[in-house]
Coordinates of C-alpha atoms and ligand atoms in Angstrom, one line a residue:
Chain A
M1 CA -18.2 21.6 13.8
A2 CA -16.0 23.4 11.2
K3 CA -17.6 23.6 7.4
I4 CA -14.3 22.6 5.2
H5 CA -14.4 23.8 1.2
F6 CA -13.5 21.5 -1.4
I7 CA -13.4 23.4 -4.8
E8 CA -12.7 20.8 -7.9
H9 CA -10.0 21.8 -10.5
N10 CA -12.9 22.9 -12.5
G11 CA -14.1 25.2 -10.0
T12 CA -17.4 23.3 -8.5
E13 CA -17.1 23.9 -4.9
R14 CA -18.3 21.5 -2.5
V15 CA -19.0 22.2 1.4
V16 CA -19.5 19.8 3.6
E17 CA -19.8 19.8 7.2
A18 CA -16.3 18.4 9.4
Q19 CA -15.3 16.9 12.9
P20 CA -13.0 18.0 14.8
G21 CA -10.4 15.3 15.3
E22 CA -11.3 13.2 11.8
S23 CA -8.9 14.2 8.7
V24 CA -9.9 16.5 5.8
M25 CA -9.7 12.9 4.3
E26 CA -12.2 12.2 6.2
A27 CA -15.0 14.6 5.5
A28 CA -14.3 14.5 2.6
I29 CA -15.1 10.5 2.1
G30 CA -17.9 10.8 4.0
N31 CA -19.5 13.1 2.6
G32 CA -18.8 11.6 -0.7
I33 CA -16.8 14.6 -1.9
P34 CA -15.1 13.6 -5.9
G35 CA -10.9 13.8 -7.0
I36 CA -9.8 12.2 -3.4
D37 CA -9.3 8.8 -3.6
A38 CA -6.6 7.4 -0.9
D39 CA -6.2 4.7 -1.4
C40 CA -4.4 3.3 2.3
G41 CA -7.7 4.6 4.1
G42 CA -5.3 7.4 6.0
A43 CA -1.8 6.1 6.5
C44 CA 0.4 8.9 4.4
A45 CA 1.3 5.9 2.2
C46 CA -0.5 6.7 -1.6
A47 CA -0.4 10.5 -2.2
T48 CA -3.9 9.2 -3.2
C49 CA -6.1 12.0 -1.3
H50 CA -3.2 15.3 -2.3
V51 CA -5.0 19.1 -2.2
F52 CA -3.3 22.3 -2.9
V53 CA -4.7 24.4 0.6
D54 CA -5.8 27.9 0.2
E55 CA -2.8 30.4 0.9
K56 CA -4.8 32.3 3.6
W57 CA -5.4 29.2 5.4
L58 CA -1.6 27.6 5.2
D59 CA -0.3 28.8 8.3
K60 CA -3.5 27.1 10.8
V61 CA -3.2 23.9 8.9
G62 CA 0.2 23.7 10.3
P63 CA 3.4 22.8 8.5
V64 CA 4.1 19.5 6.2
Q65 CA 4.9 16.2 8.6
D66 CA 7.4 14.2 8.0
C67 CA 5.7 10.8 6.4
E68 CA 3.9 13.4 4.0
D69 CA 6.7 15.6 2.6
G70 CA 8.5 11.7 1.4
M71 CA 6.0 10.8 -0.4
L72 CA 4.7 14.5 -1.6
S73 CA 8.5 14.3 -2.7
V74 CA 8.7 11.8 -5.5
S75 CA 5.1 14.3 -6.9
N76 CA 5.2 16.2 -10.5
D77 CA 2.2 17.7 -9.2
R78 CA 4.1 19.0 -6.0
R79 CA 4.0 22.7 -5.2
P80 CA 4.6 24.9 -2.1
N81 CA 0.4 24.7 -0.5
S82 CA 0.1 20.8 -1.6
R83 CA -1.2 18.2 1.6
L84 CA -2.7 15.7 2.0
A85 CA -5.7 15.7 3.3
C86 CA -5.5 12.7 5.9
Q87 CA -2.5 14.6 7.6
I88 CA -4.4 17.5 8.8
Q89 CA -7.1 17.9 11.1
V90 CA -9.9 19.5 11.7
S91 CA -10.7 21.5 14.2
D92 CA -13.3 24.7 15.1
E93 CA -10.0 26.7 14.4
L94 CA -10.0 25.9 10.9
D95 CA -13.3 26.3 10.3
G96 CA -13.9 28.3 6.8
L97 CA -10.9 26.1 5.8
V98 CA -10.7 26.0 1.8
V99 CA -9.1 23.9 0.5
T100 CA -8.6 22.5 -4.4
T101 CA -8.5 18.9 -5.2
P102 CA -5.9 18.3 -8.5
E103 CA -7.5 17.5 -11.9
F104 CA -6.1 13.4 -11.2
Q105 CA -5.0 11.6 -8.1
F106 CA -1.5 9.8 -9.4
Chain B
M1 CA 30.5 -22.4 1.9
N2 CA 28.4 -24.9 4.6
A3 CA 26.1 -27.4 2.4
P4 CA 23.0 -26.9 3.0
K5 CA 21.7 -29.1 5.5
R6 CA 18.2 -29.7 4.3
K7 CA 18.4 -30.8 1.1
V8 CA 15.3 -30.7 0.0
W9 CA 13.7 -27.1 0.2
S10 CA 10.4 -27.8 -2.0
M11 CA 7.2 -27.3 0.5
V12 CA 4.9 -28.9 -1.9
G13 CA 3.4 -31.7 -0.8
R14 CA 3.5 -30.9 3.5
D15 CA 0.7 -30.3 5.3
P16 CA 1.0 -26.4 6.1
E17 CA -0.8 -26.5 9.5
T18 CA 1.1 -29.1 11.3
M19 CA 5.2 -28.8 10.0
P20 CA 7.2 -27.0 12.0
L21 CA 7.1 -23.0 12.0
E22 CA 11.2 -22.8 11.4
E23 CA 10.7 -24.9 8.1
I24 CA 7.9 -23.2 6.6
D25 CA 9.3 -21.2 3.8
L26 CA 7.1 -19.1 1.4
S27 CA 10.6 -18.8 -0.7
H28 CA 10.6 -22.0 -3.1
P29 CA 8.4 -20.8 -6.3
G30 CA 6.8 -25.5 -5.9
I31 CA 4.4 -24.2 -3.6
W32 CA 3.2 -20.6 -6.0
R33 CA 3.3 -23.4 -9.6
A34 CA 1.1 -25.6 -7.2
N35 CA -1.2 -22.7 -6.4
E36 CA -0.7 -24.5 -2.5
Y37 CA 0.3 -20.9 -1.1
L38 CA -2.3 -19.8 0.6
P39 CA -2.4 -22.5 3.8
F40 CA 1.1 -21.1 4.2
L41 CA -0.4 -17.7 4.6
A42 CA -2.4 -18.3 6.1
R43 CA -0.9 -21.1 9.0
L44 CA 1.5 -17.5 9.4
R45 CA -0.8 -14.3 9.5
R46 CA -2.7 -16.5 12.6
D47 CA 0.9 -18.6 14.1
D48 CA 4.0 -16.2 13.7
P49 CA 3.0 -13.2 11.9
V50 CA 6.8 -11.2 11.2
H51 CA 8.5 -15.1 10.9
Y52 CA 11.4 -15.7 10.7
C53 CA 12.9 -18.1 8.5
P54 CA 16.4 -19.5 9.6
E55 CA 18.0 -21.3 6.8
S56 CA 16.8 -21.7 3.1
A57 CA 17.9 -21.8 -0.4
V58 CA 18.1 -17.6 -0.7
G59 CA 19.7 -17.6 2.8
P60 CA 17.1 -17.0 5.9
Y61 CA 14.8 -14.5 5.9
W62 CA 12.1 -13.5 7.6
S63 CA 8.3 -12.6 6.4
V64 CA 6.2 -10.1 7.2
T65 CA 2.3 -11.1 6.8
K66 CA -0.3 -8.9 8.4
Y67 CA -1.6 -6.0 6.9
K68 CA -1.8 -3.5 9.3
D69 CA 2.8 -4.9 9.8
I70 CA 3.4 -4.8 5.4
V71 CA 2.0 -1.0 5.9
Q72 CA 4.0 0.0 8.2
V73 CA 7.3 -1.0 6.5
D74 CA 6.4 -0.1 4.0
T75 CA 6.2 3.1 5.1
S76 CA 9.2 3.1 7.0
H77 CA 12.1 3.7 4.1
N78 CA 14.7 5.4 6.7
I79 CA 14.3 1.9 8.2
F80 CA 14.4 -1.1 5.9
S81 CA 15.8 0.0 2.8
S82 CA 14.5 -0.5 -0.5
E83 CA 18.5 -1.4 -1.7
P84 CA 20.7 -2.9 -3.3
T85 CA 18.0 -5.3 -4.1
I86 CA 14.1 -5.6 -3.4
G87 CA 13.9 -9.2 -5.1
I88 CA 14.7 -12.2 -2.2
V89 CA 18.1 -13.2 -4.1
D90 CA 21.6 -11.9 -3.2
I91 CA 22.0 -10.8 -6.7
T92 CA 26.0 -10.3 -7.1
E93 CA 27.4 -6.1 -7.9
E94 CA 27.8 -7.5 -11.6
H95 CA 24.5 -9.5 -11.9
N96 CA 22.6 -6.1 -10.6
L97 CA 21.2 -3.7 -12.5
P98 CA 20.9 0.0 -11.3
M99 CA 17.0 0.8 -11.0
F100 CA 15.4 3.3 -9.0
I101 CA 12.8 0.7 -7.7
A102 CA 16.4 -0.5 -5.8
M103 CA 17.2 3.2 -4.6
D104 CA 17.1 5.1 -2.1
P105 CA 15.6 8.9 -1.7
P106 CA 17.0 11.2 -2.7
K107 CA 18.2 9.1 -5.7
H108 CA 15.1 7.6 -6.5
D109 CA 12.6 10.5 -5.7
V110 CA 14.7 11.7 -8.8
Q111 CA 14.4 9.2 -11.3
R112 CA 11.0 8.8 -10.7
R113 CA 9.9 12.5 -11.0
T114 CA 11.9 12.5 -14.6
V115 CA 10.1 9.2 -16.2
Q116 CA 6.0 9.4 -13.9
G117 CA 5.6 11.9 -16.4
V118 CA 4.7 8.8 -19.5
V119 CA 2.3 7.6 -17.1
A120 CA 0.6 10.3 -15.9
P121 CA -3.2 10.6 -15.8
Q122 CA -2.7 13.4 -18.4
N123 CA -1.1 11.4 -20.9
L124 CA -2.7 8.5 -20.4
K125 CA -5.8 10.3 -21.7
N126 CA -3.9 10.8 -24.6
L127 CA -3.1 7.5 -25.2
E128 CA -6.4 5.7 -24.1
P129 CA -7.0 5.8 -27.1
I130 CA -4.8 4.0 -29.3
I131 CA -5.3 1.5 -26.0
R132 CA -8.7 0.7 -27.0
E133 CA -8.1 0.8 -30.7
R134 CA -5.1 -2.4 -30.2
V135 CA -8.2 -4.6 -27.0
C136 CA -10.9 -3.8 -30.1
S137 CA -8.5 -5.6 -32.5
I138 CA -6.7 -8.1 -31.0
L139 CA -10.5 -9.2 -29.3
D140 CA -11.6 -9.0 -32.9
S141 CA -9.3 -11.8 -34.1
L142 CA -10.3 -14.4 -31.4
P143 CA -11.7 -17.9 -32.3
L144 CA -14.6 -19.1 -31.8
N145 CA -16.5 -21.6 -29.6
E146 CA -13.0 -23.3 -30.4
E147 CA -10.2 -24.0 -27.5
F148 CA -7.1 -21.3 -26.8
D149 CA -4.2 -20.1 -24.7
W150 CA -5.5 -16.6 -23.4
V151 CA -2.1 -16.3 -22.1
E152 CA -0.5 -15.8 -25.2
R153 CA -3.4 -14.5 -27.6
V154 CA -4.8 -11.9 -25.1
S155 CA -2.4 -10.9 -22.0
I156 CA 1.0 -11.7 -23.2
E157 CA -0.1 -9.7 -26.9
L158 CA -1.8 -7.2 -24.9
T159 CA 0.7 -5.9 -22.6
T160 CA 2.8 -6.3 -25.8
Q161 CA 1.4 -4.2 -27.8
M162 CA 0.9 -1.7 -25.1
L163 CA 4.5 -1.8 -24.0
A164 CA 5.5 -1.0 -28.1
T165 CA 3.2 2.3 -27.3
L166 CA 4.8 3.5 -24.6
F167 CA 8.5 3.2 -25.8
D168 CA 7.7 3.8 -29.5
F169 CA 9.0 0.9 -29.9
P170 CA 9.3 -0.3 -33.2
F171 CA 6.3 -2.6 -33.8
D172 CA 7.4 -5.4 -35.4
D173 CA 9.8 -6.2 -32.7
R174 CA 7.6 -5.5 -30.5
R175 CA 8.3 -9.8 -28.9
K176 CA 11.6 -8.8 -28.1
L177 CA 10.3 -6.7 -25.1
T178 CA 7.9 -9.2 -23.6
Y179 CA 10.9 -11.9 -23.6
W180 CA 14.2 -9.3 -22.0
S181 CA 11.2 -8.9 -19.0
D182 CA 11.1 -12.7 -19.2
V183 CA 15.0 -12.6 -19.1
A184 CA 15.6 -9.9 -16.5
T185 CA 12.8 -11.6 -13.8
A186 CA 14.0 -15.4 -14.7
I187 CA 14.9 -17.4 -12.5
P188 CA 18.6 -19.9 -12.7
G189 CA 16.7 -23.4 -13.9
G190 CA 12.9 -21.9 -14.4
G191 CA 12.8 -22.9 -18.1
V192 CA 14.2 -19.8 -19.3
I193 CA 17.6 -19.4 -18.0
D194 CA 20.1 -21.7 -16.8
S195 CA 22.7 -19.5 -15.0
Y196 CA 22.4 -15.7 -14.7
E197 CA 25.7 -15.9 -16.6
D198 CA 22.6 -16.3 -19.6
R199 CA 20.9 -13.0 -19.0
A200 CA 24.5 -11.7 -20.8
E201 CA 23.8 -12.1 -23.8
P202 CA 20.6 -11.0 -24.6
L203 CA 20.6 -8.1 -22.1
G204 CA 23.3 -6.9 -24.3
E205 CA 21.4 -7.4 -26.9
C206 CA 18.4 -4.8 -25.2
L207 CA 21.0 -2.1 -23.8
D208 CA 22.1 -2.4 -27.2
Y209 CA 18.5 -1.3 -29.5
F210 CA 17.4 1.0 -26.5
T211 CA 20.4 2.9 -26.8
R212 CA 19.8 3.0 -30.6
L213 CA 16.3 4.4 -29.9
W214 CA 17.9 6.7 -27.8
N215 CA 20.3 7.8 -29.7
E216 CA 17.2 8.6 -32.2
R217 CA 15.2 10.3 -29.9
V218 CA 18.5 11.8 -28.6
N219 CA 19.1 14.2 -31.4
S220 CA 15.1 14.8 -32.1
E221 CA 12.5 17.1 -30.4
P222 CA 10.8 15.7 -27.2
R223 CA 7.9 13.7 -27.3
N224 CA 5.3 11.9 -24.5
D225 CA 7.1 8.2 -25.1
L226 CA 9.8 6.6 -22.5
I227 CA 13.2 7.1 -24.1
S228 CA 12.5 10.7 -25.2
M229 CA 11.4 11.4 -21.4
L230 CA 15.5 10.1 -20.2
A231 CA 17.2 11.1 -22.7
H232 CA 15.8 14.4 -23.0
G233 CA 15.8 14.9 -18.7
E234 CA 17.7 16.8 -16.8
S235 CA 18.2 14.3 -14.6
T236 CA 18.9 11.0 -16.6
R237 CA 20.3 12.2 -20.0
N238 CA 23.6 11.8 -18.3
M239 CA 22.7 8.0 -17.2
P240 CA 25.7 5.9 -17.1
P241 CA 24.8 2.4 -20.2
H242 CA 24.2 0.6 -16.9
E243 CA 22.0 2.7 -15.1
F244 CA 20.0 3.6 -18.7
L245 CA 20.0 -0.8 -19.5
G246 CA 18.2 -0.3 -15.1
N247 CA 15.8 1.6 -16.0
I248 CA 14.1 0.4 -19.0
I249 CA 14.4 -3.4 -17.7
L250 CA 12.3 -1.7 -14.6
L251 CA 9.8 -0.4 -16.9
I252 CA 9.3 -3.3 -19.0
V253 CA 8.8 -5.7 -16.7
G254 CA 7.1 -3.2 -13.9
G255 CA 5.0 -3.0 -17.2
N256 CA 4.3 -6.6 -17.9
D257 CA 4.3 -9.5 -15.9
T258 CA 1.7 -7.5 -14.0
T259 CA -0.7 -6.7 -16.2
R260 CA -0.5 -10.0 -17.9
N261 CA -1.1 -11.9 -15.5
S262 CA -4.4 -9.6 -14.5
I263 CA -5.6 -10.0 -17.2
S264 CA -5.7 -13.7 -16.8
G265 CA -6.3 -13.8 -13.3
G266 CA -9.6 -12.0 -14.1
V267 CA -10.4 -14.6 -16.1
L268 CA -10.0 -16.8 -14.2
A269 CA -11.8 -15.5 -10.5
L270 CA -15.0 -15.1 -12.8
N271 CA -14.9 -18.2 -14.2
E272 CA -14.8 -19.5 -10.2
N273 CA -16.8 -17.2 -9.2
P274 CA -20.0 -17.6 -11.5
E275 CA -22.5 -16.0 -9.6
E276 CA -20.3 -12.7 -9.8
Y277 CA -19.1 -13.0 -13.8
Q278 CA -23.6 -12.4 -13.8
K279 CA -23.2 -9.5 -11.9
L280 CA -21.2 -8.4 -13.8
R281 CA -23.4 -9.7 -17.0
D282 CA -26.0 -7.8 -15.7
N283 CA -24.2 -4.5 -14.4
P284 CA -21.0 -3.4 -16.4
A285 CA -21.4 -0.6 -14.4
V286 CA -19.1 -2.2 -11.5
I287 CA -16.1 -2.5 -14.6
P288 CA -13.8 -0.2 -12.1
N289 CA -14.4 -1.0 -8.7
M290 CA -14.0 -5.1 -10.3
V291 CA -11.1 -3.6 -11.6
S292 CA -8.7 -3.1 -8.4
E293 CA -10.8 -6.6 -6.4
I294 CA -9.0 -8.6 -10.0
I295 CA -6.0 -6.9 -9.0
R296 CA -5.5 -7.6 -5.4
W297 CA -6.8 -11.9 -5.8
Q298 CA -4.7 -12.0 -7.7
T299 CA -1.5 -9.7 -6.4
P300 CA 1.4 -10.2 -9.4
L301 CA 4.1 -9.3 -7.2
A302 CA 3.5 -12.0 -4.5
Y303 CA 6.1 -9.8 -2.2
M304 CA 9.0 -6.9 -2.7
R305 CA 11.8 -7.6 -1.0
R306 CA 13.4 -4.8 1.9
T307 CA 16.2 -5.1 4.3
A308 CA 16.7 -3.5 7.3
L309 CA 19.2 -0.9 7.5
V310 CA 19.2 -0.8 11.5
D311 CA 18.5 -2.7 14.6
T312 CA 14.2 -2.5 14.9
E313 CA 11.7 -4.0 16.1
L314 CA 8.2 -5.8 14.4
G315 CA 5.3 -7.0 15.7
G316 CA 7.5 -8.1 19.4
K317 CA 10.7 -9.9 16.7
Q318 CA 13.8 -7.9 17.5
I319 CA 15.2 -7.4 13.1
K320 CA 19.1 -6.7 13.1
A321 CA 20.5 -4.1 10.5
G322 CA 21.4 -5.9 7.4
D323 CA 18.4 -8.9 7.5
K324 CA 16.2 -9.5 5.0
V325 CA 12.7 -8.0 5.0
V326 CA 10.1 -10.1 3.1
M327 CA 6.5 -8.1 3.2
W328 CA 3.6 -10.7 0.9
Y329 CA 1.3 -8.7 -0.4
A330 CA 0.0 -11.7 -1.1
S331 CA -0.7 -12.9 2.8
G332 CA -1.6 -8.9 3.3
N333 CA -4.5 -9.0 0.5
R334 CA -5.8 -11.7 2.3
D335 CA -5.8 -10.8 5.5
G336 CA -9.6 -11.0 7.9
D337 CA -8.4 -7.9 10.6
V338 CA -8.6 -5.7 6.9
I339 CA -10.1 -6.9 4.8
D340 CA -13.6 -7.9 5.1
Q341 CA -14.2 -11.6 3.8
P342 CA -10.8 -11.8 2.3
D343 CA -10.5 -15.9 0.1
R344 CA -14.1 -14.2 -1.1
F345 CA -13.9 -12.9 -5.2
W346 CA -16.1 -9.9 -4.7
I347 CA -16.7 -7.5 -7.6
D348 CA -18.4 -4.6 -6.3
R349 CA -16.5 -5.0 -3.0
P350 CA -17.0 -2.1 -0.5
N351 CA -12.7 -0.3 -0.8
A352 CA -12.2 -2.4 -3.0
R353 CA -9.9 0.4 -3.9
Q354 CA -8.4 -0.3 0.0
H355 CA -5.4 -3.6 -0.8
L356 CA -1.3 -4.1 -1.3
S357 CA -0.8 -5.4 -4.4
F358 CA 0.6 -1.5 -5.3
G359 CA 2.8 -1.2 -2.3
F360 CA 3.0 1.7 -0.4
G361 CA 4.6 5.0 0.6
I362 CA 7.2 6.0 -1.9
H363 CA 8.0 3.4 -3.9
R364 CA 4.0 2.3 -4.5
C365 CA 3.6 1.4 -8.4
M366 CA 4.0 5.0 -10.3
G367 CA 2.6 2.9 -13.1
N368 CA -0.4 1.6 -11.5
R369 CA -3.5 4.0 -13.2
L370 CA -2.4 3.2 -16.2
A371 CA -2.5 -1.1 -15.3
E372 CA -6.3 -0.2 -14.2
M373 CA -6.5 1.5 -18.0
Q374 CA -5.8 -1.4 -19.1
L375 CA -8.4 -4.1 -17.5
R376 CA -10.7 -1.1 -17.7
I377 CA -10.7 -1.1 -21.0
L378 CA -10.4 -4.7 -21.8
W379 CA -13.5 -5.7 -19.6
E380 CA -15.3 -2.7 -21.7
E381 CA -14.4 -4.6 -25.2
I382 CA -14.9 -8.0 -23.8
L383 CA -18.6 -7.7 -22.3
K384 CA -19.7 -6.1 -25.4
R385 CA -18.3 -8.9 -27.5
F386 CA -18.0 -12.1 -25.8
H387 CA -21.2 -13.9 -23.1
T388 CA -18.7 -15.9 -21.4
V389 CA -14.7 -16.5 -21.6
E390 CA -14.8 -19.9 -19.8
V391 CA -12.0 -21.4 -19.3
V392 CA -11.7 -25.0 -20.5
G393 CA -8.2 -26.7 -18.3
E394 CA -6.8 -26.5 -15.7
P395 CA -4.1 -22.7 -15.1
E396 CA -0.3 -23.5 -16.1
R397 CA 1.6 -21.3 -13.5
T398 CA 4.6 -19.4 -13.3
Y399 CA 7.6 -21.4 -11.5
S400 CA 7.7 -18.1 -9.3
S401 CA 7.5 -17.2 -5.9
F402 CA 7.5 -13.3 -6.9
V403 CA 5.2 -12.7 -10.2
K404 CA 2.4 -14.3 -10.0
G405 CA 0.9 -15.6 -12.5
Y406 CA 0.2 -18.0 -15.4
V407 CA 2.3 -19.8 -18.4
K408 CA -1.3 -21.0 -20.0
L409 CA -4.7 -20.3 -19.7
P410 CA -6.9 -22.8 -22.0
V411 CA -10.4 -20.3 -22.8
R412 CA -13.3 -20.9 -25.1
L413 CA -14.9 -17.2 -26.2
H414 CA -19.2 -18.1 -25.9
P415 CA -20.3 -15.1 -28.1
L416 CA -22.6 -12.9 -27.2
Ligands
LIG501 C1 -1.2 -5.5 -12.0 C2 0.1 -4.1 -12.3 C3 1.3 -3.7 -11.7 C4 1.2 -4.4 -10.2 C5 0.4 -5.4 -9.5 C6 2.4 -3.8 -9.4 C7 2.4 -4.0 -8.7 C8 4.3 -2.9 -8.1 C9 4.3 -2.9 -6.6 C10 4.2 -3.9 -5.5 C11 5.1 -2.4 -6.9 C12 6.1 -2.0 -5.8 C13 7.3 -1.5 -5.9 C14 8.2 -1.6 -4.4 O1 7.6 -1.1 -3.4 O2 9.5 -2.1 -4.0 C15 5.1 -1.5 -7.8 C16 6.3 0.0 -8.4 C17 6.9 0.1 -9.8 N1 6.2 -0.8 -11.2 FE1 4.5 -0.9 -10.8 N2 2.8 -3.1 -11.4 C18 1.3 -3.3 -11.4 C19 1.7 -2.5 -12.9 C20 2.8 -1.4 -13.1 C21 2.9 -0.9 -15.1 C22 2.5 -1.3 -15.9 C23 4.2 0.1 -15.1 C24 4.5 0.7 -16.0 C25 5.7 1.8 -16.3 C26 4.8 -0.6 -13.6 C27 5.6 0.5 -13.6 C28 6.5 0.5 -11.9 C29 7.9 1.6 -11.6 C30 8.2 2.1 -12.3 C31 7.9 1.0 -9.8 C32 8.7 1.5 -9.4 C33 8.2 3.0 -8.9 C34 8.9 3.1 -7.3 O3 10.0 2.5 -6.9 O4 9.3 4.4 -6.8 N3 3.9 -1.1 -12.8 N4 5.3 -2.7 -9.1
LIG502 S1 -5.0 8.5 1.5 FE1 -3.2 7.5 1.8 S2 -2.0 9.2 1.9 FE2 -3.5 9.8 2.2

């Protein structure tokens, strides 16, 4: 079990209990977190699960995957801490992870 | 040149269940206009999901018909290129307009980033009141209780007005946009043009017109319309004329037929499924979900084409470098392995956003939020005015295996 904090663009914070093995996107969708659409269902093919990872957690979540890099590089909204939530696997290590959702998914 | 062995390419009237697999040719427009394509798609999904058509009017090509295979092709841009074109017809260099939909990274990414701001959700918020105003005035001008063509009076008119807004294009000339879009997507012999040479004159006129707008805007402050963005954008302001025209056409075409045919398709689908229409009247809150379902059900672009860059394998088939690979979104959207009850038009469908109509991967539709917004506003306003938009005659469908849509849809309005 890992607690994940989702902060909406307006500051509203929600905490969910995620299962190791699922993705951060699945944890969000499964718990009705707004701001994540996940139109492709986790295939790294739509970029509508874009999140910004809190700086302190960047090392722990690991590097951007190749497929993610391709999708993120067509976005105007990309920042150094941009990730696709479907490509971050939940683990005990990530207990306490903080991510912010963008105002709009594109 | 070898003379084609088969003279009759059309599959209209042939039996999808028994005809030899290798003769199935989805590229021929006939079965799409005749609305006979679905059983052919179902046959391929079942018997030969990655299918080779050795001979057709557009040459040999692969058809990919299962949802998951389509996603795989769409996300493997290093293997399946969008260059030189995303249409099934190979066109010669001189008739090929450069546009980022038909470019690979890095050029694609740079150009897309430059123009996508205009349809970014932030900008759409500003556009929403204007679009709503235009929707209302179109709907309020329609005759009640008498037959008219929905395609002409609503679908075309609304999409054209929306495009004019995006480009900040002189409003009274807006039908030119529709015309240029029709010319750019037309197949020779389909009624709009007789040969690709026929495109030269209207497209030249289009280029001149937009060049004039460009010159006006490059000399004034940057604004939020597309032309101004292109004229001032770092990666686009030195674009050669040919490429400028390509991108203009891309945005006109991208936003034109697709949205137009979703507007018509929604009316038709609700008429064919009266119980869904009743659900909608009872609960307008379902509109955003219904919009996604309409776009899946209609699949306004039946396919996108890729070209294999290397030898590769897909669904157990050996694809060779240089082969044409066609992803039939119209088929993937009916694939029961991924989509529950795929042939049902179901406005409160769970996971309705999960469909292929916008493509996936780096070329995923740039205008998807704009299209959804237009359809949402339209249906919100329709429900405030009319009890039923009744289809009162057979729709006439587009002669194309690419643009899946309607030429005519006779309707009668029943007020609340
Ligand atoms: C229901 C309406 C629409 C549908 C079904 C649709 C469908 C598609 C599809 C399937 C693609 C993928 C192309 C590929 O993978 O090769 C695409 C790309 C694109 N669409 Fe749309 N579209 C719609 C509305 C719009 C609108 C309103 C615009 C207006 C701006 C637009 C602009 C574009 C552009 C610019 C691309 C190219 C993106 C790229 O290559 O990165 N589309 N569209
Ligand atoms: S869900 Fe589509 S990219 Fe993550």
